[in-house]
Structures are given as C-alpha cells and as structure tokens.
C-alpha cells in the first residue's frame, strides 16, 4: 500500500516536471556529493546503520538546510520503511528486532538498560514514525525548492525501479556524482 502511494506521488511529481527551469536556463542544483556528510550517510545506509544515517542527515539540515538535504532525509525515512516491509514479507523478525535496536540504542548506558520490544510491535512503531517524519521532511523540501525537490524525486523513482529489491541500501547513483 505504501509503495503504491509512493509511486502515485512520484508519478504526480513526474507529471509536473515541466514546471521547473526551462531548457537552457541555469538550474539551482546543489550536488549532494558536495556535502561529505551526505556521502557518509550513504555509507551508513549501505551498512544498514539507519540511526547514524538519520543523524548525519539531521546534522546536515542544521548546518546547511536545503531542499536537497531535506529530500535526502526523506529518502532515509523511506529506506527504513521499505527495509522493514522487506523484512516482514520474508518473516525475518530477528532482523526487524536488530533494526529496532539500531534505532533505539544511543549510548553505552543502553547496554545495561536496553530498550525492549517485540519485533512485530517494533516494526509497526518504526514504520508509523518514519512515514510521518518522511511526510514532514518532504513538505519542508518542497517549500524550500519545489523544482529541486521534483528533480530529486524523479531520480529516486528511477533508482527504485532499477533496484526494486535493494534500493534502500544506498542512494541513487546520480546523487553520488
């Protein structure tokens, strides 16, 4: 259901693609790779360390807010959601619990007082939260630069289509060039 809604939104954004800069006009594109912290977030995604990927994106927004940085944060939220969905479809509940622990643990104090939770409950709680937060960060990106947001959403849609079973393990290759 979430994937269907995401695809509908992405299609809608694609249909509005022509509202951006006209051919030959300079674009207001800020390459995500000019931000080393966002490249670091990509490494955390590849490792499955979603907590650190979120933290890096949130620091980037604090240091240099832009539509691109909000879209990157939104992408990480979507990646968490898709990864959880993938794990639940394969009934890999131990991996869901590990993701929950990755998101919940902050400091060494958590080792002696660990956060608990059943894997299926953790999945529902995490998905609900990341979906809400992704909606918020996507709206913020749109307010900052609608044309840039639309461009990045189109790149995401293409990336997800090319990598349907693993897209959440990294970011679109165009973002890393």
Coordinates of N, CA, C and O in Angstrom, one line a residue:
X1 N 0.8 -1.2 0.0 CA 0.0 0.0 0.0 C 0.9 1.3 0.0 O 0.6 2.2 -0.8
X2 N 1.9 1.3 0.9 CA 2.8 2.4 0.9 C 3.5 2.6 -0.4 O 3.7 3.7 -0.9
X3 N 4.0 1.5 -1.0 CA 4.7 1.6 -2.2 C 3.8 2.1 -3.3 O 4.2 2.9 -4.1
X4 N 2.5 1.7 -3.3 CA 1.6 2.2 -4.3 C 1.4 3.7 -4.2 O 1.4 4.4 -5.1
X5 N 1.2 4.1 -2.9 CA 1.0 5.6 -2.7 C 2.3 6.3 -3.1 O 2.2 7.4 -3.7
X6 N 3.5 5.8 -2.8 CA 4.7 6.4 -3.1 C 4.8 6.6 -4.6 O 5.2 7.6 -5.2
X7 N 4.5 5.5 -5.3 CA 4.6 5.5 -6.8 C 3.6 6.5 -7.4 O 3.9 7.2 -8.4
X8 N 2.4 6.6 -6.8 CA 1.4 7.6 -7.3 C 2.0 9.0 -7.1 O 1.9 9.9 -8.0
X9 N 2.5 9.3 -5.9 CA 3.1 10.6 -5.6 C 4.3 10.9 -6.6 O 4.4 12.0 -7.2
X10 N 5.1 9.9 -6.8 CA 6.3 10.1 -7.7 C 5.8 10.3 -9.1 O 6.3 11.2 -9.8
X11 N 4.7 9.6 -9.5 CA 4.2 9.8 -10.9 C 3.6 11.3 -11.0 O 3.9 11.9 -12.0
X12 N 2.9 11.7 -9.9 CA 2.4 13.1 -9.9 C 3.5 14.1 -10.0 O 3.4 15.1 -10.7
X13 N 4.6 13.9 -9.3 CA 5.7 14.8 -9.4 C 6.3 14.8 -10.8 O 6.7 15.8 -11.3
X14 N 6.4 13.6 -11.4 CA 7.0 13.5 -12.7 C 6.1 14.2 -13.7 O 6.7 14.9 -14.6
X15 N 4.8 14.1 -13.5 CA 3.9 14.8 -14.5 C 4.0 16.3 -14.4 O 3.8 17.1 -15.3
X16 N 4.5 16.8 -13.2 CA 4.6 18.3 -13.0 C 6.1 18.7 -13.3 O 6.5 19.8 -13.0
X17 N 6.9 17.8 -13.8 CA 8.3 18.0 -14.0 C 8.6 19.3 -14.9 O 9.5 20.0 -14.7
X18 N 7.7 19.6 -15.8 CA 7.9 20.7 -16.7 C 7.7 22.1 -16.1 O 8.0 23.1 -16.7
X19 N 7.4 22.1 -14.8 CA 7.2 23.4 -14.1 C 8.5 24.0 -13.6 O 8.6 25.1 -13.1
X20 N 9.6 23.3 -13.8 CA 10.9 23.7 -13.4 C 11.6 24.7 -14.4 O 10.9 25.3 -15.2
X21 N 12.9 24.8 -14.3 CA 13.6 25.7 -15.2 C 13.4 25.2 -16.7 O 13.3 24.0 -17.0
X22 N 13.3 26.2 -17.6 CA 13.2 25.9 -19.0 C 14.5 25.4 -19.5 O 15.5 25.6 -19.0
X23 N 14.4 24.8 -20.7 CA 15.7 24.3 -21.3 C 16.6 25.4 -21.6 O 16.2 26.5 -22.1
X24 N 17.9 25.2 -21.2 CA 18.9 26.3 -21.4 C 19.0 27.2 -20.2 O 20.0 28.0 -20.2
X25 N 18.1 27.2 -19.3 CA 18.2 28.1 -18.2 C 19.1 27.4 -17.1 O 19.1 26.2 -17.0
X26 N 19.8 28.2 -16.4 CA 20.7 27.6 -15.3 C 19.8 27.1 -14.2 O 18.8 27.7 -13.8
X27 N 20.1 25.9 -13.8 CA 19.4 25.3 -12.7 C 20.0 25.6 -11.4 O 21.1 26.0 -11.3
X28 N 19.1 25.5 -10.3 CA 19.6 25.8 -9.0 C 19.9 24.5 -8.3 O 19.4 24.2 -7.2
X29 N 20.8 23.7 -9.0 CA 21.1 22.4 -8.5 C 22.3 22.4 -7.5 O 23.3 23.0 -7.8
X30 N 22.1 21.8 -6.4 CA 23.2 21.7 -5.4 C 23.5 20.2 -5.3 O 22.7 19.4 -4.9
X31 N 24.7 19.9 -5.8 CA 25.0 18.5 -5.8 C 25.1 17.9 -4.4 O 25.7 18.6 -3.5
X32 N 24.5 16.8 -4.2 CA 24.6 16.2 -2.8 C 26.0 15.7 -2.5 O 26.3 15.6 -1.3
X33 N 26.8 15.5 -3.5 CA 28.1 15.0 -3.2 C 29.1 16.1 -2.8 O 30.2 15.9 -2.3
X34 N 28.6 17.4 -2.9 CA 29.5 18.5 -2.4 C 29.4 18.5 -0.9 O 30.1 19.2 -0.3
X35 N 28.5 17.7 -0.3 CA 28.4 17.6 1.1 C 28.9 16.2 1.5 O 28.3 15.2 1.4
X36 N 30.1 16.2 2.1 CA 30.7 14.9 2.5 C 29.9 14.2 3.5 O 29.9 13.0 3.6
X37 N 29.1 14.9 4.3 CA 28.3 14.3 5.4 C 27.2 13.4 4.7 O 26.8 12.3 5.2
X38 N 26.7 13.9 3.6 CA 25.6 13.1 2.9 C 26.3 11.9 2.2 O 25.6 10.8 2.1
X39 N 27.5 12.0 1.8 CA 28.2 10.8 1.3 C 28.4 9.8 2.4 O 28.3 8.6 2.2
X40 N 28.7 10.3 3.6 CA 28.8 9.4 4.8 C 27.5 8.8 5.1 O 27.4 7.6 5.4
X41 N 26.4 9.5 4.9 CA 25.0 8.9 5.2 C 24.8 7.7 4.2 O 24.2 6.7 4.6
X42 N 25.3 7.8 3.0 CA 25.2 6.7 2.0 C 25.9 5.5 2.5 O 25.4 4.4 2.4
X43 N 27.1 5.7 3.1 CA 27.8 4.5 3.7 C 27.1 3.9 4.8 O 27.0 2.7 4.9
X44 N 26.4 4.7 5.7 CA 25.7 4.2 6.7 C 24.5 3.4 6.2 O 24.1 2.3 6.8
X45 N 23.8 3.9 5.1 CA 22.7 3.1 4.5 C 23.2 1.8 4.0 O 22.6 0.7 4.2
X46 N 24.4 1.8 3.4 CA 24.9 0.5 2.8 C 25.2 -0.5 4.0 O 25.0 -1.7 3.8
X47 N 25.6 0.0 5.1 CA 25.9 -0.8 6.3 C 24.6 -1.2 7.0 O 24.7 -2.1 7.9
X48 N 23.5 -0.6 6.7 CA 22.3 -0.8 7.5 C 22.2 -0.1 8.8 O 21.4 -0.5 9.7
X49 N 23.1 0.9 9.0 CA 23.1 1.7 10.2 C 22.2 2.9 10.0 O 22.7 4.0 9.8
X50 N 20.9 2.7 10.1 CA 19.9 3.7 9.8 C 19.9 4.8 10.8 O 19.7 6.0 10.5
X51 N 20.2 4.5 12.1 CA 20.3 5.6 13.1 C 21.3 6.6 12.7 O 21.1 7.8 12.7
X52 N 22.5 6.2 12.4 CA 23.6 7.1 12.0 C 23.3 7.8 10.7 O 23.6 9.0 10.6
X53 N 22.7 7.2 9.8 CA 22.3 7.8 8.5 C 21.3 9.0 8.8 O 21.4 10.1 8.3
X54 N 20.3 8.7 9.7 CA 19.4 9.8 10.1 C 20.1 10.9 10.8 O 19.8 12.1 10.5
X55 N 21.0 10.6 11.7 CA 21.7 11.6 12.5 C 22.6 12.5 11.5 O 22.6 13.7 11.7
X56 N 23.2 11.9 10.6 CA 24.0 12.6 9.6 C 23.2 13.6 8.8 O 23.5 14.8 8.6
X57 N 22.0 13.1 8.4 CA 21.1 13.9 7.6 C 20.5 15.1 8.4 O 20.4 16.2 7.9
X58 N 20.2 14.8 9.7 CA 19.7 15.9 10.5 C 20.8 16.9 10.8 O 20.5 18.1 10.9
X59 N 22.0 16.5 11.0 CA 23.1 17.4 11.2 C 23.3 18.3 10.0 O 23.5 19.5 10.0
X60 N 23.2 17.7 8.8 CA 23.3 18.4 7.5 C 22.2 19.5 7.4 O 22.5 20.6 7.0
X61 N 21.0 19.1 7.8 CA 19.9 20.1 7.8 C 20.2 21.3 8.7 O 20.0 22.4 8.4
X62 N 20.8 21.0 9.9 CA 21.1 22.0 10.9 C 22.3 22.9 10.3 O 22.2 24.1 10.5
X63 N 23.2 22.3 9.7 CA 24.4 23.0 9.2 C 24.2 23.8 7.9 O 24.6 24.9 7.7
X64 N 23.4 23.2 7.0 CA 23.2 23.8 5.7 C 21.8 23.3 5.1 O 21.8 22.5 4.2
X65 N 20.8 23.9 5.7 CA 19.4 23.5 5.2 C 19.2 23.8 3.7 O 19.6 24.8 3.2
X66 N 18.7 22.8 3.0 CA 18.4 23.0 1.6 C 17.3 21.9 1.3 O 17.1 21.0 2.0
X67 N 16.7 22.1 0.1 CA 15.7 21.2 -0.4 C 16.4 19.8 -0.5 O 15.8 18.8 -0.1
X68 N 17.6 19.8 -1.0 CA 18.3 18.5 -1.2 C 18.6 17.8 0.1 O 18.4 16.6 0.2
X69 N 18.9 18.5 1.1 CA 19.2 17.9 2.4 C 17.9 17.3 3.0 O 17.9 16.2 3.6
X70 N 16.8 18.0 2.8 CA 15.5 17.5 3.3 C 15.1 16.3 2.5 O 14.5 15.3 3.1
X71 N 15.3 16.3 1.2 CA 15.0 15.2 0.4 C 15.8 13.9 0.8 O 15.3 12.8 0.9
X72 N 17.1 14.2 1.1 CA 18.0 13.1 1.5 C 17.4 12.5 2.8 O 17.4 11.2 2.9
X73 N 17.0 13.3 3.7 CA 16.5 12.8 5.0 C 15.2 12.0 4.7 O 15.0 10.9 5.3
X74 N 14.3 12.5 3.9 CA 13.1 11.8 3.5 C 13.4 10.5 2.9 O 12.8 9.5 3.2
X75 N 14.5 10.5 2.0 CA 14.9 9.2 1.4 C 15.3 8.2 2.5 O 14.9 7.0 2.3
X76 N 16.0 8.6 3.5 CA 16.4 7.7 4.5 C 15.2 7.1 5.3 O 15.1 5.9 5.5
X77 N 14.2 8.0 5.5 CA 13.0 7.5 6.1 C 12.3 6.5 5.2 O 11.8 5.4 5.7
X78 N 12.2 6.8 3.9 CA 11.6 5.8 3.0 C 12.4 4.5 3.0 O 11.8 3.4 2.9
X79 N 13.7 4.6 3.1 CA 14.6 3.4 3.0 C 14.3 2.5 4.3 O 14.2 1.3 4.1
X80 N 14.1 3.2 5.4 CA 13.8 2.4 6.6 C 12.5 1.7 6.5 O 12.3 0.5 6.8
X81 N 11.5 2.4 6.0 CA 10.2 1.9 5.8 C 10.2 0.7 4.8 O 9.6 -0.4 5.1
X82 N 10.9 0.8 3.7 CA 11.0 -0.2 2.7 C 11.7 -1.4 3.2 O 11.4 -2.6 3.0
X83 N 12.8 -1.2 4.0 CA 13.6 -2.3 4.5 C 12.7 -3.1 5.5 O 12.7 -4.3 5.5
X84 N 12.0 -2.4 6.4 CA 11.1 -3.1 7.3 C 10.0 -3.9 6.6 O 9.7 -5.0 6.9
X85 N 9.5 -3.3 5.5 CA 8.5 -4.1 4.7 C 9.1 -5.3 4.1 O 8.5 -6.4 4.1
X86 N 10.3 -5.2 3.6 CA 11.0 -6.3 3.0 C 11.3 -7.4 4.1 O 11.0 -8.6 3.8
X87 N 11.7 -7.0 5.2 CA 12.0 -8.0 6.3 C 10.7 -8.7 6.7 O 10.7 -9.9 7.0
X88 N 9.6 -7.9 6.9 CA 8.4 -8.6 7.3 C 7.8 -9.5 6.3 O 7.3 -10.6 6.6
X89 N 8.0 -9.2 5.0 CA 7.5 -10.1 3.9 C 8.3 -11.4 3.9 O 7.7 -12.4 3.6
X90 N 9.5 -11.3 4.3 CA 10.4 -12.5 4.4 C 10.3 -13.1 5.8 O 11.0 -14.1 6.0
X91 N 9.5 -12.6 6.6 CA 9.3 -13.0 8.0 C 10.7 -13.1 8.7 O 11.0 -14.1 9.4
X92 N 11.5 -12.1 8.6 CA 12.8 -12.1 9.2 C 12.7 -11.2 10.5 O 13.2 -10.1 10.5
X93 N 12.0 -11.7 11.5 CA 11.7 -10.9 12.6 C 12.9 -10.6 13.5 O 12.9 -9.5 14.2
X94 N 13.9 -11.4 13.5 CA 15.1 -11.1 14.2 C 15.8 -9.9 13.6 O 16.3 -9.0 14.4
X95 N 15.8 -9.8 12.3 CA 16.4 -8.6 11.7 C 15.6 -7.3 12.0 O 16.2 -6.3 12.1
X96 N 14.3 -7.5 12.1 CA 13.4 -6.3 12.5 C 13.8 -5.9 13.9 O 14.0 -4.7 14.2
X97 N 14.0 -6.8 14.8 CA 14.4 -6.5 16.1 C 15.8 -5.8 16.2 O 16.0 -4.9 16.9
X98 N 16.7 -6.3 15.3 CA 18.0 -5.7 15.2 C 17.9 -4.3 14.7 O 18.6 -3.4 15.2
X99 N 17.0 -4.0 13.8 CA 16.8 -2.6 13.3 C 16.3 -1.8 14.4 O 16.7 -0.6 14.6
X100 N 15.3 -2.3 15.1 CA 14.8 -1.6 16.3 C 15.9 -1.2 17.3 O 16.0 -0.1 17.7
X101 N 16.7 -2.2 17.6 CA 17.8 -1.9 18.5 C 18.8 -0.9 17.9 O 19.3 0.0 18.6
X102 N 19.1 -0.9 16.6 CA 19.9 0.0 16.0 C 19.4 1.5 16.1 O 20.1 2.4 16.4
X103 N 18.1 1.6 16.0 CA 17.4 2.9 16.1 C 17.3 3.4 17.5 O 17.3 4.5 17.8
X104 N 17.2 2.4 18.5 CA 16.9 2.7 19.9 C 18.2 3.0 20.7 O 18.2 3.8 21.6
X105 N 19.3 2.3 20.4 CA 20.5 2.4 21.2 C 21.2 3.7 20.8 O 21.3 4.1 19.7
X106 N 21.6 4.5 21.8 CA 22.3 5.7 21.6 C 23.7 5.7 22.3 O 24.6 6.1 21.7
X107 N 23.8 5.2 23.5 CA 25.0 5.3 24.3 C 25.3 4.0 24.9 O 24.5 3.0 24.9
X108 N 26.4 3.9 25.6 CA 26.8 2.7 26.2 C 25.9 2.4 27.4 O 25.8 1.2 27.8
X109 N 25.2 3.4 27.9 CA 24.3 3.1 29.0 C 23.2 2.2 28.6 O 22.6 1.4 29.4
X110 N 22.9 2.2 27.3 CA 21.8 1.3 26.8 C 22.2 -0.2 26.9 O 21.3 -1.0 26.9
X111 N 23.5 -0.5 27.1 CA 23.9 -1.8 27.2 C 23.4 -2.4 28.6 O 23.2 -3.6 28.7
X112 N 23.3 -1.6 29.6 CA 22.9 -2.1 30.9 C 21.4 -1.9 31.1 O 20.8 -2.6 32.0
X113 N 20.8 -1.1 30.4 CA 19.4 -0.8 30.4 C 18.8 -0.8 29.0 O 18.4 0.2 28.5
X114 N 18.8 -2.0 28.3 CA 18.4 -2.0 26.9 C 16.9 -1.7 26.7 O 16.1 -2.1 27.5
X115 N 16.6 -1.0 25.6 CA 15.2 -0.8 25.2 C 14.7 -2.2 24.8 O 15.4 -2.9 24.1
X116 N 13.5 -2.5 25.2 CA 12.9 -3.8 24.8 C 11.8 -3.6 23.7 O 11.5 -2.5 23.4
X117 N 11.2 -4.6 23.3 CA 10.1 -4.6 22.3 C 10.1 -5.8 21.5 O 11.1 -6.4 21.1
X118 N 8.9 -6.2 21.2 CA 8.7 -7.3 20.3 C 8.9 -6.9 18.9 O 8.6 -5.7 18.5
X119 N 9.4 -7.7 18.1 CA 9.8 -7.4 16.7 C 8.6 -6.8 15.9 O 8.7 -5.8 15.2
X120 N 7.4 -7.5 16.0 CA 6.3 -7.1 15.2 C 5.8 -5.7 15.7 O 5.4 -4.9 14.9
X121 N 5.8 -5.5 17.0 CA 5.4 -4.2 17.5 C 6.4 -3.1 17.1 O 6.0 -2.0 16.8
X122 N 7.6 -3.5 17.2 CA 8.7 -2.5 16.8 C 8.5 -2.1 15.4 O 8.6 -1.0 15.0
X123 N 8.2 -3.1 14.5 CA 8.0 -2.8 13.1 C 6.9 -1.8 12.9 O 7.1 -0.8 12.2
X124 N 5.8 -2.0 13.5 CA 4.7 -1.1 13.4 C 5.0 0.3 13.9 O 4.7 1.3 13.3
X125 N 5.6 0.4 15.1 CA 6.0 1.7 15.7 C 7.0 2.4 14.8 O 6.8 3.6 14.5
X126 N 8.0 1.7 14.3 CA 9.0 2.4 13.5 C 8.4 2.9 12.2 O 8.6 4.0 11.8
X127 N 7.6 2.0 11.5 CA 7.1 2.4 10.2 C 6.1 3.6 10.4 O 6.1 4.5 9.6
X128 N 5.3 3.6 11.4 CA 4.4 4.7 11.6 C 5.2 6.0 11.8 O 4.9 7.0 11.2
X129 N 6.2 5.9 12.6 CA 7.1 7.1 12.8 C 7.8 7.6 11.6 O 7.8 8.8 11.3
X130 N 8.4 6.7 10.9 CA 9.2 7.1 9.7 C 8.3 7.6 8.6 O 8.7 8.6 7.9
X131 N 7.1 7.1 8.5 CA 6.2 7.6 7.5 C 5.7 9.0 7.8 O 5.7 9.9 6.9
X132 N 5.4 9.3 9.1 CA 5.1 10.6 9.4 C 6.2 11.6 9.2 O 6.0 12.7 8.7
X133 N 7.4 11.2 9.7 CA 8.5 12.1 9.5 C 8.9 12.3 8.1 O 9.4 13.4 7.7
X134 N 8.8 11.3 7.2 CA 9.1 11.5 5.8 C 8.2 12.5 5.2 O 8.6 13.3 4.3
X135 N 6.9 12.4 5.5 CA 5.9 13.4 5.0 C 6.3 14.8 5.4 O 6.2 15.8 4.6
X136 N 6.7 15.0 6.7 CA 7.1 16.3 7.2 C 8.3 16.8 6.4 O 8.4 18.0 5.9
X137 N 9.4 16.0 6.3 CA 10.6 16.5 5.7 C 10.4 16.7 4.2 O 11.0 17.6 3.6
X138 N 9.6 15.9 3.5 CA 9.3 16.1 2.1 C 8.6 17.4 1.9 O 8.9 18.2 1.0
X139 N 7.7 17.8 2.8 CA 7.0 19.1 2.7 C 7.9 20.2 2.9 O 7.8 21.2 2.2
X140 N 8.9 20.1 3.8 CA 9.8 21.1 4.0 C 10.7 21.3 2.8 O 11.0 22.5 2.4
X141 N 11.2 20.2 2.2 CA 12.0 20.3 1.0 C 11.2 21.0 -0.1 O 11.7 21.9 -0.8
X142 N 9.9 20.7 -0.3 CA 9.1 21.3 -1.3 C 9.0 22.8 -1.1 O 9.0 23.6 -2.0
X143 N 8.9 23.2 0.2 CA 8.7 24.7 0.5 C 10.0 25.4 0.1 O 10.0 26.6 -0.3
X144 N 11.2 24.7 0.3 CA 12.4 25.4 0.0 C 12.7 25.5 -1.5 O 13.2 26.6 -1.9
X145 N 12.5 24.5 -2.2 CA 12.8 24.5 -3.6 C 12.0 23.4 -4.3 O 12.5 22.3 -4.4
X146 N 10.9 23.8 -4.9 CA 10.0 22.8 -5.5 C 10.6 22.1 -6.7 O 10.5 20.9 -6.9
X147 N 11.3 22.9 -7.5 CA 11.9 22.3 -8.7 C 13.0 21.3 -8.4 O 13.0 20.2 -9.0
X148 N 13.8 21.6 -7.4 CA 14.9 20.7 -7.0 C 14.3 19.5 -6.4 O 14.7 18.4 -6.6
X149 N 13.2 19.7 -5.6 CA 12.6 18.5 -5.0 C 12.0 17.6 -6.0 O 12.2 16.4 -6.0
X150 N 11.3 18.2 -7.0 CA 10.8 17.3 -8.1 C 11.9 16.6 -8.9 O 11.7 15.4 -9.2
X151 N 13.0 17.2 -9.1 CA 14.1 16.6 -9.8 C 14.6 15.4 -9.0 O 14.8 14.3 -9.6
X152 N 14.8 15.6 -7.7 CA 15.3 14.5 -6.9 C 14.3 13.4 -6.7 O 14.7 12.2 -6.7
X153 N 13.0 13.7 -6.7 CA 12.0 12.6 -6.6 C 12.0 11.8 -7.9 O 11.9 10.6 -7.8
X154 N 12.2 12.4 -9.0 CA 12.3 11.7 -10.3 C 13.5 10.7 -10.3 O 13.4 9.6 -10.7
X155 N 14.6 11.2 -9.8 CA 15.8 10.4 -9.7 C 15.6 9.2 -8.8 O 16.0 8.1 -9.0
X156 N 14.9 9.5 -7.7 CA 14.6 8.4 -6.7 C 13.7 7.3 -7.4 O 13.9 6.1 -7.2
X157 N 12.7 7.8 -8.1 CA 11.8 6.9 -8.8 C 12.5 6.0 -9.7 O 12.3 4.8 -9.8
X158 N 13.4 6.6 -10.5 CA 14.2 5.8 -11.5 C 15.1 4.8 -10.7 O 15.3 3.6 -11.1
X159 N 15.7 5.2 -9.6 CA 16.6 4.4 -8.8 C 15.8 3.2 -8.3 O 16.3 2.0 -8.3
X160 N 14.7 3.5 -7.7 CA 13.9 2.4 -7.1 C 13.4 1.4 -8.2 O 13.3 0.2 -7.9
X161 N 13.1 1.9 -9.4 CA 12.7 1.0 -10.5 C 13.9 0.1 -10.9 O 13.7 -1.1 -11.2
X162 N 15.1 0.7 -11.0 CA 16.2 -0.1 -11.4 C 16.7 -1.1 -10.3 O 17.4 -2.1 -10.6
X163 N 16.4 -0.8 -9.0 CA 16.9 -1.6 -7.9 C 15.7 -2.0 -7.0 O 15.7 -1.6 -5.8
X164 N 14.7 -2.7 -7.5 CA 13.5 -2.9 -6.7 C 13.6 -3.7 -5.4 O 12.9 -3.5 -4.4
X165 N 14.7 -4.5 -5.3 CA 14.8 -5.3 -4.1 C 15.9 -4.8 -3.1 O 16.1 -5.4 -2.1
X166 N 16.6 -3.8 -3.5 CA 17.8 -3.3 -2.7 C 17.9 -1.8 -2.7 O 18.9 -1.4 -2.1
X167 N 17.0 -1.1 -3.2 CA 17.2 0.4 -3.3 C 17.5 1.0 -2.0 O 18.2 2.0 -1.9
X168 N 17.0 0.5 -0.9 CA 17.1 1.1 0.4 C 18.5 1.0 1.0 O 18.8 1.5 2.0
X169 N 19.4 0.2 0.3 CA 20.7 0.0 0.8 C 21.7 1.2 0.3 O 22.9 1.1 0.7
X170 N 21.2 2.1 -0.4 CA 22.0 3.2 -0.9 C 21.2 4.3 -1.5 O 19.9 4.2 -1.5
X171 N 21.8 5.3 -2.1 CA 21.1 6.4 -2.7 C 21.3 6.3 -4.2 O 22.1 5.6 -4.7
X172 N 20.4 7.0 -5.0 CA 20.6 7.0 -6.4 C 22.0 7.4 -6.8 O 22.6 8.3 -6.3
X173 N 22.5 6.6 -7.8 CA 23.9 6.9 -8.3 C 24.1 8.3 -8.7 O 25.2 8.8 -8.6
X174 N 23.1 8.9 -9.3 CA 23.2 10.3 -9.8 C 23.5 11.3 -8.6 O 24.1 12.3 -8.8
X175 N 23.1 10.9 -7.4 CA 23.4 11.8 -6.2 C 24.8 11.7 -5.8 O 25.3 12.6 -5.1
X176 N 25.5 10.7 -6.3 CA 26.9 10.5 -5.8 C 27.9 11.0 -6.9 O 29.1 10.8 -6.7
X177 N 27.5 11.6 -7.9 CA 28.4 12.1 -9.0 C 28.7 13.5 -8.8 O 28.0 14.3 -8.3

